[in-house]
PDB file of C-alpha atoms in Angstrom:
ATOM      1  CA  UNK A 926      74.601 111.150  76.898  1.00  0.00           C
ATOM      2  CA  UNK A 927      74.882 112.642  80.350  1.00  0.00           C
ATOM      3  CA  UNK A 928      74.196 116.212  81.378  1.00  0.00           C
ATOM      4  CA  UNK A 929      77.096 118.203  82.963  1.00  0.00           C
ATOM      5  CA  UNK A 930      75.589 117.598  86.409  1.00  0.00           C
ATOM      6  CA  UNK A 931      75.313 113.843  85.745  1.00  0.00           C
ATOM      7  CA  UNK A 932      78.853 113.744  84.387  1.00  0.00           C
ATOM      8  CA  UNK A 933      80.128 115.374  87.593  1.00  0.00           C
ATOM      9  CA  UNK A 934      78.425 112.660  89.638  1.00  0.00           C
ATOM     10  CA  UNK A 935      79.890 110.014  87.316  1.00  0.00           C
ATOM     11  CA  UNK A 936      83.383 111.384  87.966  1.00  0.00           C
ATOM     12  CA  UNK A 937      82.786 110.987  91.699  1.00  0.00           C
ATOM     13  CA  UNK A 938      81.540 107.440  91.194  1.00  0.00           C
ATOM     14  CA  UNK A 939      84.659 106.635  89.156  1.00  0.00           C
ATOM     15  CA  UNK A 940      86.808 107.927  92.017  1.00  0.00           C
ATOM     16  CA  UNK A 941      84.818 105.844  94.496  1.00  0.00           C
ATOM     17  CA  UNK A 942      85.231 102.756  92.296  1.00  0.00           C
ATOM     18  CA  UNK A 943      89.007 103.225  92.535  1.00  0.00           C
ATOM     19  CA  UNK A 944      88.654 103.628  96.294  1.00  0.00           C
ATOM     20  CA  UNK A 945      86.693 100.376  96.524  1.00  0.00           C
ATOM     21  CA  UNK A 946      89.393  98.599  94.525  1.00  0.00           C
ATOM     22  CA  UNK A 947      92.110  99.892  96.829  1.00  0.00           C
ATOM     23  CA  UNK A 948      90.356  99.283 100.143  1.00  0.00           C
ATOM     24  CA  UNK A 949      88.034  96.377  99.382  1.00  0.00           C
ATOM     25  CA  UNK A 950      89.790  94.788  96.431  1.00  0.00           C
ATOM     26  CA  UNK A 951      86.583  94.986  94.331  1.00  0.00           C
ATOM     27  CA  UNK A 952      86.893  94.897  90.554  1.00  0.00           C
ATOM     28  CA  UNK A 953      84.345  96.563  88.297  1.00  0.00           C
ATOM     29  CA  UNK A 954      82.864  93.137  87.660  1.00  0.00           C
ATOM     30  CA  UNK A 955      82.462  92.552  91.423  1.00  0.00           C
ATOM     31  CA  UNK A 956      80.759  95.938  91.842  1.00  0.00           C
ATOM     32  CA  UNK A 957      78.403  95.424  88.901  1.00  0.00           C
ATOM     33  CA  UNK A 958      77.350  92.040  90.309  1.00  0.00           C
ATOM     34  CA  UNK A 959      76.663  93.555  93.725  1.00  0.00           C
ATOM     35  CA  UNK A 960      74.607  96.297  92.040  1.00  0.00           C
ATOM     36  CA  UNK A 961      72.630  93.714  90.084  1.00  0.00           C
ATOM     37  CA  UNK A 962      73.571  95.082  86.656  1.00  0.00           C
ATOM     38  CA  UNK A 963      75.750  93.851  83.807  1.00  0.00           C
ATOM     39  CA  UNK A 964      79.400  94.838  83.485  1.00  0.00           C
ATOM     40  CA  UNK A 965      78.703  96.461  80.085  1.00  0.00           C
ATOM     41  CA  UNK A 966      75.919  98.578  81.579  1.00  0.00           C
ATOM     42  CA  UNK A 967      78.145  99.591  84.494  1.00  0.00           C
ATOM     43  CA  UNK A 968      80.952 100.600  82.110  1.00  0.00           C
ATOM     44  CA  UNK A 969      78.456 102.630  80.087  1.00  0.00           C
ATOM     45  CA  UNK A 970      77.538 104.492  83.266  1.00  0.00           C
ATOM     46  CA  UNK A 971      81.189 105.121  84.149  1.00  0.00           C
ATOM     47  CA  UNK A 972      82.073 106.240  80.622  1.00  0.00           C
ATOM     48  CA  UNK A 973      79.171 108.672  80.390  1.00  0.00           C
ATOM     49  CA  UNK A 974      77.365 106.737  77.651  1.00  0.00           C
ATOM     50  CA  UNK A 975      74.206 106.442  79.749  1.00  0.00           C
ATOM     51  CA  UNK A 976      72.983 107.890  83.039  1.00  0.00           C
ATOM     52  CA  UNK A 977      72.919 106.159  86.417  1.00  0.00           C
ATOM     53  CA  UNK A 978      69.494 105.100  87.621  1.00  0.00           C
ATOM     54  CA  UNK A 979      68.527 106.357  91.053  1.00  0.00           C
ATOM     55  CA  UNK A 980      68.174 102.833  92.459  1.00  0.00           C
ATOM     56  CA  UNK A 981      71.653 101.912  91.209  1.00  0.00           C
ATOM     57  CA  UNK A 982      73.178 105.003  92.826  1.00  0.00           C
ATOM     58  CA  UNK A 983      71.464 104.175  96.134  1.00  0.00           C
ATOM     59  CA  UNK A 984      72.834 100.612  96.004  1.00  0.00           C
ATOM     60  CA  UNK A 985      76.293 101.926  95.109  1.00  0.00           C
ATOM     61  CA  UNK A 986      76.203 104.368  98.035  1.00  0.00           C
ATOM     62  CA  UNK A 987      75.282 101.496 100.382  1.00  0.00           C
ATOM     63  CA  UNK A 988      78.158  99.425  98.961  1.00  0.00           C
ATOM     64  CA  UNK A 989      80.529 102.293  99.797  1.00  0.00           C
ATOM     65  CA  UNK A 990      78.903 102.586 103.243  1.00  0.00           C
ATOM     66  CA  UNK A 991      77.806 106.091 102.306  1.00  0.00           C
ATOM     67  CA  UNK A 992      74.479 107.826 101.788  1.00  0.00           C
ATOM     68  CA  UNK A 993      73.206 109.099  98.437  1.00  0.00           C
ATOM     69  CA  UNK A 994      73.727 112.762  99.503  1.00  0.00           C
ATOM     70  CA  UNK A 995      77.384 111.903 100.235  1.00  0.00           C
ATOM     71  CA  UNK A 996      77.874 111.077  96.556  1.00  0.00           C
ATOM     72  CA  UNK A 997      75.684 113.861  95.171  1.00  0.00           C
ATOM     73  CA  UNK A 998      77.289 116.564  97.323  1.00  0.00           C
ATOM     74  CA  UNK A 999      80.805 115.060  97.412  1.00  0.00           C
ATOM     75  CA  UNK A1000      80.956 115.239 101.203  1.00  0.00           C
ATOM     76  CA  UNK A1001      83.997 114.693 103.392  1.00  0.00           C
ATOM     77  CA  UNK A1002      82.907 111.102 104.033  1.00  0.00           C
ATOM     78  CA  UNK A1003      83.039 110.373 100.319  1.00  0.00           C
ATOM     79  CA  UNK A1004      86.414 112.085  99.920  1.00  0.00           C
ATOM     80  CA  UNK A1005      87.886 109.958 102.692  1.00  0.00           C
ATOM     81  CA  UNK A1006      87.146 106.844 100.660  1.00  0.00           C
ATOM     82  CA  UNK A1007      88.825 107.936  97.459  1.00  0.00           C
ATOM     83  CA  UNK A1008      91.384 110.575  98.493  1.00  0.00           C
ATOM     84  CA  UNK A1009      94.858 109.372  97.504  1.00  0.00           C
ATOM     85  CA  UNK A1010      97.029 112.439  97.981  1.00  0.00           C
ATOM     86  CA  UNK A1011      98.222 113.625 101.365  1.00  0.00           C
ATOM     87  CA  UNK A1012      97.199 117.194 100.584  1.00  0.00           C
ATOM     88  CA  UNK A1013      93.694 115.999  99.596  1.00  0.00           C
ATOM     89  CA  UNK A1014      93.359 114.256 102.933  1.00  0.00           C
ATOM     90  CA  UNK A1015      94.400 117.463 104.682  1.00  0.00           C
ATOM     91  CA  UNK A1016      91.324 119.037 103.056  1.00  0.00           C
ATOM     92  CA  UNK A1017      89.134 116.057 103.950  1.00  0.00           C
ATOM     93  CA  UNK A1018      88.419 116.897 107.554  1.00  0.00           C
ATOM     94  CA  UNK A1019      91.840 116.551 109.196  1.00  0.00           C
ATOM     95  CA  UNK A1020      92.190 118.018 112.640  1.00  0.00           C
ATOM     96  CA  UNK A1021      94.337 120.982 113.611  1.00  0.00           C
ATOM     97  CA  UNK A1022      97.314 118.881 114.679  1.00  0.00           C
ATOM     98  CA  UNK A1023      97.343 117.084 111.310  1.00  0.00           C
ATOM     99  CA  UNK A1024      97.128 120.386 109.471  1.00  0.00           C
ATOM    100  CA  UNK A1025     100.045 121.834 111.434  1.00  0.00           C
ATOM    101  CA  UNK A1026     102.099 118.708 110.723  1.00  0.00           C
ATOM    102  CA  UNK A1027     101.295 119.129 107.042  1.00  0.00           C
ATOM    103  CA  UNK A1028     102.358 122.778 107.016  1.00  0.00           C
ATOM    104  CA  UNK A1029     105.549 122.166 108.985  1.00  0.00           C
ATOM    105  CA  UNK A1030     106.728 119.356 106.737  1.00  0.00           C
ATOM    106  CA  UNK A1031     105.581 120.535 103.298  1.00  0.00           C
ATOM    107  CA  UNK A1032     108.582 119.058 101.437  1.00  0.00           C
ATOM    108  CA  UNK A1033     107.735 115.603 102.752  1.00  0.00           C
ATOM    109  CA  UNK A1034     104.035 115.874 101.996  1.00  0.00           C
ATOM    110  CA  UNK A1035     104.087 115.348  98.257  1.00  0.00           C
ATOM    111  CA  UNK A1036     104.007 111.539  98.276  1.00  0.00           C
ATOM    112  CA  UNK A1037     105.084 108.549 100.330  1.00  0.00           C
ATOM    113  CA  UNK A1038     107.964 107.853  97.962  1.00  0.00           C
ATOM    114  CA  UNK A1039     109.176 111.473  98.020  1.00  0.00           C
ATOM    115  CA  UNK A1040     108.982 111.412 101.822  1.00  0.00           C
ATOM    116  CA  UNK A1041     111.139 108.294 102.073  1.00  0.00           C
ATOM    117  CA  UNK A1042     113.785 109.641  99.688  1.00  0.00           C
ATOM    118  CA  UNK A1043     113.838 112.913 101.611  1.00  0.00           C
ATOM    119  CA  UNK A1044     114.599 111.097 104.860  1.00  0.00           C
ATOM    120  CA  UNK A1045     117.203 108.946 103.107  1.00  0.00           C
ATOM    121  CA  UNK A1046     118.940 112.135 101.968  1.00  0.00           C
ATOM    122  CA  UNK A1047     118.760 113.582 105.505  1.00  0.00           C
ATOM    123  CA  UNK A1048     120.322 110.420 106.941  1.00  0.00           C
ATOM    124  CA  UNK A1049     123.036 110.646 104.287  1.00  0.00           C
ATOM    125  CA  UNK A1050     123.804 114.182 105.490  1.00  0.00           C
ATOM    126  CA  UNK A1051     123.949 112.876 109.059  1.00  0.00           C
ATOM    127  CA  UNK A1052     126.456 110.211 108.034  1.00  0.00           C
ATOM    128  CA  UNK A1053     128.670 112.877 106.457  1.00  0.00           C
ATOM    129  CA  UNK A1054     128.215 115.158 109.470  1.00  0.00           C
ATOM    130  CA  UNK A1055     129.220 112.409 111.943  1.00  0.00           C
ATOM    131  CA  UNK A1056     132.115 111.013 109.881  1.00  0.00           C
ATOM    132  CA  UNK A1057     134.710 112.005 112.502  1.00  0.00           C
ATOM    133  CA  UNK A1058     132.916 110.135 115.295  1.00  0.00           C
ATOM    134  CA  UNK A1059     132.628 106.401 114.662  1.00  0.00           C
ATOM    135  CA  UNK A1060     130.204 105.999 117.566  1.00  0.00           C
ATOM    136  CA  UNK A1061     127.528 108.146 115.921  1.00  0.00           C
ATOM    137  CA  UNK A1062     128.451 107.328 112.354  1.00  0.00           C
ATOM    138  CA  UNK A1063     127.764 103.603 112.816  1.00  0.00           C
ATOM    139  CA  UNK A1064     124.220 104.390 114.005  1.00  0.00           C
ATOM    140  CA  UNK A1065     123.606 106.829 111.167  1.00  0.00           C
ATOM    141  CA  UNK A1066     124.956 104.394 108.567  1.00  0.00           C
ATOM    142  CA  UNK A1067     122.586 101.668 109.778  1.00  0.00           C
ATOM    143  CA  UNK A1068     119.595 104.030 109.519  1.00  0.00           C
ATOM    144  CA  UNK A1069     120.793 105.112 106.083  1.00  0.00           C
ATOM    145  CA  UNK A1070     120.996 101.514 104.814  1.00  0.00           C
ATOM    146  CA  UNK A1071     117.568 100.659 106.236  1.00  0.00           C
ATOM    147  CA  UNK A1072     116.002 103.691 104.557  1.00  0.00           C
ATOM    148  CA  UNK A1073     117.664 102.759 101.282  1.00  0.00           C
ATOM    149  CA  UNK A1074     116.166  99.273 101.614  1.00  0.00           C
ATOM    150  CA  UNK A1075     112.747 100.818 102.350  1.00  0.00           C
ATOM    151  CA  UNK A1076     113.009 103.109  99.311  1.00  0.00           C
ATOM    152  CA  UNK A1077     113.866 100.194  97.023  1.00  0.00           C
ATOM    153  CA  UNK A1078     110.940  98.229  98.427  1.00  0.00           C
ATOM    154  CA  UNK A1079     108.573 101.169  97.815  1.00  0.00           C
ATOM    155  CA  UNK A1080     109.697 101.381  94.195  1.00  0.00           C
ATOM    156  CA  UNK A1081     109.068  97.646  93.778  1.00  0.00           C
ATOM    157  CA  UNK A1082     105.711  97.972  95.545  1.00  0.00           C
ATOM    158  CA  UNK A1083     104.499 100.647  93.113  1.00  0.00           C
ATOM    159  CA  UNK A1084     105.765  98.613  90.167  1.00  0.00           C
ATOM    160  CA  UNK A1085     104.607  95.093  91.019  1.00  0.00           C
ATOM    161  CA  UNK A1086     102.230  94.952  94.008  1.00  0.00           C
ATOM    162  CA  UNK A1087      99.974  97.999  93.635  1.00  0.00           C
ATOM    163  CA  UNK A1088      98.850  97.288  90.019  1.00  0.00           C
ATOM    164  CA  UNK A1089      98.337  93.539  90.486  1.00  0.00           C
ATOM    165  CA  UNK A1090      96.836  92.913  93.927  1.00  0.00           C
ATOM    166  CA  UNK A1091      93.782  93.972  95.918  1.00  0.00           C
ATOM    167  CA  UNK A1092      93.686  96.471  98.767  1.00  0.00           C
ATOM    168  CA  UNK A1093      94.220  93.824 101.439  1.00  0.00           C
ATOM    169  CA  UNK A1094      97.533  92.697  99.953  1.00  0.00           C
ATOM    170  CA  UNK A1095      98.551  96.244  99.013  1.00  0.00           C
ATOM    171  CA  UNK A1096      98.083  97.660 102.492  1.00  0.00           C
ATOM    172  CA  UNK A1097      99.411  94.592 104.324  1.00  0.00           C
ATOM    173  CA  UNK A1098     102.689  94.792 102.424  1.00  0.00           C
ATOM    174  CA  UNK A1099     102.794  98.608 102.592  1.00  0.00           C
ATOM    175  CA  UNK A1100     102.476  98.516 106.397  1.00  0.00           C
ATOM    176  CA  UNK A1101     104.247  95.208 106.964  1.00  0.00           C
ATOM    177  CA  UNK A1102     107.620  96.083 105.459  1.00  0.00           C
ATOM    178  CA  UNK A1103     108.068  99.276 107.551  1.00  0.00           C
ATOM    179  CA  UNK A1104     107.074  97.212 110.593  1.00  0.00           C
ATOM    180  CA  UNK A1105     109.865  94.753 109.789  1.00  0.00           C
ATOM    181  CA  UNK A1106     112.484  97.462 109.197  1.00  0.00           C
ATOM    182  CA  UNK A1107     111.557  99.337 112.385  1.00  0.00           C
ATOM    183  CA  UNK A1108     111.841  96.097 114.378  1.00  0.00           C
ATOM    184  CA  UNK A1109     115.320  95.630 112.898  1.00  0.00           C
ATOM    185  CA  UNK A1110     116.273  99.165 113.917  1.00  0.00           C
ATOM    186  CA  UNK A1111     114.970  98.522 117.443  1.00  0.00           C
ATOM    187  CA  UNK A1112     117.110  95.407 117.637  1.00  0.00           C
ATOM    188  CA  UNK A1113     120.148  97.360 116.469  1.00  0.00           C
ATOM    189  CA  UNK A1114     119.656 100.192 118.969  1.00  0.00           C
ATOM    190  CA  UNK A1115     119.166  97.702 121.786  1.00  0.00           C
ATOM    191  CA  UNK A1116     122.327  95.813 120.828  1.00  0.00           C
ATOM    192  CA  UNK A1117     124.239  98.758 119.397  1.00  0.00           C
ATOM    193  CA  UNK A1118     127.490  98.239 121.252  1.00  0.00           C
ATOM    194  CA  UNK A1119     127.846  94.569 120.315  1.00  0.00           C
ATOM    195  CA  UNK A1120     126.980  95.219 116.683  1.00  0.00           C
ATOM    196  CA  UNK A1121     129.218  98.288 116.518  1.00  0.00           C
ATOM    197  CA  UNK A1122     132.157  96.273 117.853  1.00  0.00           C
ATOM    198  CA  UNK A1123     131.473  93.653 115.193  1.00  0.00           C
ATOM    199  CA  UNK A1124     131.182  96.256 112.417  1.00  0.00           C
ATOM    200  CA  UNK A1125     134.382  98.014 113.513  1.00  0.00           C
ATOM    201  CA  UNK A1126     136.110  94.658 114.151  1.00  0.00           C
ATOM    202  CA  UNK A1127     136.933  95.849 117.657  1.00  0.00           C
ATOM    203  CA  UNK A1128     139.524  98.326 116.427  1.00  0.00           C
ATOM    204  CA  UNK A1129     137.977 101.480 117.886  1.00  0.00           C
ATOM    205  CA  UNK A1130     136.994 101.930 121.524  1.00  0.00           C
ATOM    206  CA  UNK A1131     134.729 104.875 120.624  1.00  0.00           C
ATOM    207  CA  UNK A1132     131.952 102.480 119.669  1.00  0.00           C
ATOM    208  CA  UNK A1133     131.809 101.226 123.276  1.00  0.00           C
ATOM    209  CA  UNK A1134     130.997 104.650 124.682  1.00  0.00           C
ATOM    210  CA  UNK A1135     127.297 105.044 125.613  1.00  0.00           C
ATOM    211  CA  UNK A1136     125.142 107.471 123.681  1.00  0.00           C
ATOM    212  CA  UNK A1137     122.515 109.302 125.741  1.00  0.00           C
ATOM    213  CA  UNK A1138     120.142 109.465 122.776  1.00  0.00           C
ATOM    214  CA  UNK A1139     119.828 105.676 122.383  1.00  0.00           C
ATOM    215  CA  UNK A1140     116.867 105.476 124.765  1.00  0.00           C
ATOM    216  CA  UNK A1141     114.825 108.330 123.174  1.00  0.00           C
ATOM    217  CA  UNK A1142     115.467 106.946 119.671  1.00  0.00           C
ATOM    218  CA  UNK A1143     114.385 103.491 120.859  1.00  0.00           C
ATOM    219  CA  UNK A1144     111.133 104.944 122.248  1.00  0.00           C
ATOM    220  CA  UNK A1145     110.383 106.631 118.908  1.00  0.00           C
ATOM    221  CA  UNK A1146     111.038 103.335 117.100  1.00  0.00           C
ATOM    222  CA  UNK A1147     108.617 101.598 119.470  1.00  0.00           C
ATOM    223  CA  UNK A1148     106.028 104.234 118.497  1.00  0.00           C
ATOM    224  CA  UNK A1149     106.675 103.550 114.801  1.00  0.00           C
ATOM    225  CA  UNK A1150     106.250  99.810 115.357  1.00  0.00           C
ATOM    226  CA  UNK A1151     103.014 100.479 117.243  1.00  0.00           C
ATOM    227  CA  UNK A1152     101.654 102.652 114.402  1.00  0.00           C
ATOM    228  CA  UNK A1153     102.547 100.015 111.782  1.00  0.00           C
ATOM    229  CA  UNK A1154     100.980  97.236 113.866  1.00  0.00           C
ATOM    230  CA  UNK A1155      97.717  99.127 114.406  1.00  0.00           C
ATOM    231  CA  UNK A1156      97.592  99.988 110.690  1.00  0.00           C
ATOM    232  CA  UNK A1157      97.881  96.271 109.819  1.00  0.00           C
ATOM    233  CA  UNK A1158      95.177  95.337 112.341  1.00  0.00           C
ATOM    234  CA  UNK A1159      92.882  98.026 110.925  1.00  0.00           C
ATOM    235  CA  UNK A1160      93.543  96.717 107.425  1.00  0.00           C
ATOM    236  CA  UNK A1161      92.508  93.208 108.503  1.00  0.00           C
ATOM    237  CA  UNK A1162      89.331  94.574 110.110  1.00  0.00           C
ATOM    238  CA  UNK A1163      88.437  96.488 106.937  1.00  0.00           C
ATOM    239  CA  UNK A1164      88.824  93.333 104.846  1.00  0.00           C
ATOM    240  CA  UNK A1165      87.129  90.680 106.957  1.00  0.00           C
ATOM    241  CA  UNK A1166      85.053  89.516 103.963  1.00  0.00           C
ATOM    242  CA  UNK A1167      88.297  88.325 102.339  1.00  0.00           C
ATOM    243  CA  UNK A1168      88.713  85.925 105.269  1.00  0.00           C
ATOM    244  CA  UNK A1169      85.312  84.310 104.758  1.00  0.00           C
ATOM    245  CA  UNK A1170      83.352  86.585 107.126  1.00  0.00           C
ATOM    246  CA  UNK A1171      79.844  87.495 105.981  1.00  0.00           C
ATOM    247  CA  UNK A1172      79.944  90.797 104.117  1.00  0.00           C
ATOM    248  CA  UNK A1173      76.948  92.238 105.942  1.00  0.00           C
ATOM    249  CA  UNK A1174      78.791  91.740 109.229  1.00  0.00           C
ATOM    250  CA  UNK A1175      82.136  92.908 107.808  1.00  0.00           C
ATOM    251  CA  UNK A1176      80.648  96.109 106.377  1.00  0.00           C
ATOM    252  CA  UNK A1177      80.399  97.720 109.822  1.00  0.00           C
ATOM    253  CA  UNK A1178      84.212  97.728 110.034  1.00  0.00           C
ATOM    254  CA  UNK A1179      84.861  99.316 106.631  1.00  0.00           C
ATOM    255  CA  UNK A1180      85.328 102.739 108.199  1.00  0.00           C
ATOM    256  CA  UNK A1181      87.869 101.574 110.785  1.00  0.00           C
ATOM    257  CA  UNK A1182      90.718 103.688 109.440  1.00  0.00           C
ATOM    258  CA  UNK A1183      91.869 105.971 112.245  1.00  0.00           C
ATOM    259  CA  UNK A1184      95.551 105.188 111.768  1.00  0.00           C
ATOM    260  CA  UNK A1185      95.097 104.696 108.009  1.00  0.00           C
ATOM    261  CA  UNK A1186      93.792 108.244 107.531  1.00  0.00           C
ATOM    262  CA  UNK A1187      96.611 109.692 109.653  1.00  0.00           C
ATOM    263  CA  UNK A1188      99.360 107.227 108.749  1.00  0.00           C
ATOM    264  CA  UNK A1189     101.471 109.598 106.656  1.00  0.00           C
ATOM    265  CA  UNK A1190     101.316 112.292 109.326  1.00  0.00           C
ATOM    266  CA  UNK A1191     102.237 109.916 112.157  1.00  0.00           C
ATOM    267  CA  UNK A1192     105.115 108.418 110.171  1.00  0.00           C
ATOM    268  CA  UNK A1193     106.508 111.772 108.977  1.00  0.00           C
ATOM    269  CA  UNK A1194     106.384 113.211 112.499  1.00  0.00           C
ATOM    270  CA  UNK A1195     108.106 110.208 114.099  1.00  0.00           C
ATOM    271  CA  UNK A1196     110.693 109.850 111.301  1.00  0.00           C
ATOM    272  CA  UNK A1197     111.507 113.547 111.613  1.00  0.00           C
ATOM    273  CA  UNK A1198     111.843 113.087 115.369  1.00  0.00           C
ATOM    274  CA  UNK A1199     114.395 110.304 114.791  1.00  0.00           C
ATOM    275  CA  UNK A1200     116.416 112.642 112.547  1.00  0.00           C
ATOM    276  CA  UNK A1201     116.326 115.393 115.164  1.00  0.00           C
ATOM    277  CA  UNK A1202     117.380 113.029 117.962  1.00  0.00           C
ATOM    278  CA  UNK A1203     120.238 111.569 115.925  1.00  0.00           C
ATOM    279  CA  UNK A1204     121.412 115.075 115.042  1.00  0.00           C
ATOM    280  CA  UNK A1205     121.280 116.164 118.699  1.00  0.00           C
ATOM    281  CA  UNK A1206     123.132 113.015 119.728  1.00  0.00           C
ATOM    282  CA  UNK A1207     125.844 113.702 117.164  1.00  0.00           C
ATOM    283  CA  UNK A1208     126.170 117.324 118.298  1.00  0.00           C
ATOM    284  CA  UNK A1209     126.478 116.280 121.949  1.00  0.00           C
ATOM    285  CA  UNK A1210     129.130 113.702 121.080  1.00  0.00           C
ATOM    286  CA  UNK A1211     131.119 116.231 119.044  1.00  0.00           C
ATOM    287  CA  UNK A1212     131.010 118.731 121.909  1.00  0.00           C
ATOM    288  CA  UNK A1213     132.174 116.067 124.352  1.00  0.00           C
ATOM    289  CA  UNK A1214     135.034 115.124 122.028  1.00  0.00           C
ATOM    290  CA  UNK A1215     136.113 118.772 121.693  1.00  0.00           C
ATOM    291  CA  UNK A1216     136.072 119.219 125.487  1.00  0.00           C
ATOM    292  CA  UNK A1217     138.066 116.006 125.937  1.00  0.00           C
ATOM    293  CA  UNK A1218     140.648 117.166 123.398  1.00  0.00           C
ATOM    294  CA  UNK A1219     140.837 120.546 125.119  1.00  0.00           C
ATOM    295  CA  UNK A1220     141.407 118.971 128.527  1.00  0.00           C
ATOM    296  CA  UNK A1221     144.065 116.635 127.164  1.00  0.00           C
ATOM    297  CA  UNK A1222     145.788 119.615 125.539  1.00  0.00           C
ATOM    298  CA  UNK A1223     145.808 121.494 128.836  1.00  0.00           C
ATOM    299  CA  UNK A1224     147.206 118.432 130.584  1.00  0.00           C
ATOM    300  CA  UNK A1225     150.066 118.217 128.115  1.00  0.00           C
ATOM    301  CA  UNK A1226     150.881 121.923 128.547  1.00  0.00           C
ATOM    302  CA  UNK A1227     151.099 121.598 132.314  1.00  0.00           C
TER     303      UNK A1227
END
């Protein structure tokens, strides 16, 4: 049996094992082989049946690209490997800008899935708000449909991909699908007039009127695509051993996770910026329409 202090260390090791599975794709069998012990012995350690030997802990720390004190003291470096929750990462050495983003967008910080459904709901409100202006409503409807598609994908990802595949596949799909959807949105914004005419079957000239917010929204979408692309590249670098690269060489890239550690913050900030820009664009259009109606009314009176 383990002492309370040993059990606390075992809990940290269990968390790190989950982190290795997510980021490296290692199973318990893979880890036990790399530690030079049997799977039964390793499970006994993890279940508190017997205590970790010092040499095994040192090897395990090296496998995690940590030091033994990182595991014993549960340092920030260790937490970065196994922290799953956005709030945990905020406590794991995030900078001031990240912390402010977390505080400002608390409702979206609970989980990735909750964040996506929140933005879907906000886009739904924008569609309702812009219902009297086809020009803006078409744009908002497209964003709404894309976010619905993203939400359905996330549900499928949690159900089928996350439990059955290693970290390389998990992260590639998690970053790859948003990259695809953001590229589609960029294409739509760039060709908005043509697509709007097609969607409205050419029956409403409002869709041909330029929207001053198209360019800012396009720039934000480019930033989202950039963040997704860098996240995928980082994921490949962290998993070079899965591509046949020697593990000793690949290990030096295991901590390449600058975008990965800040991904939720970057995405929430940019997605919120899109909402704000679309709302401003809708407000400007509504004001222009009111002024146009007022001028036409004055013209009729004269």
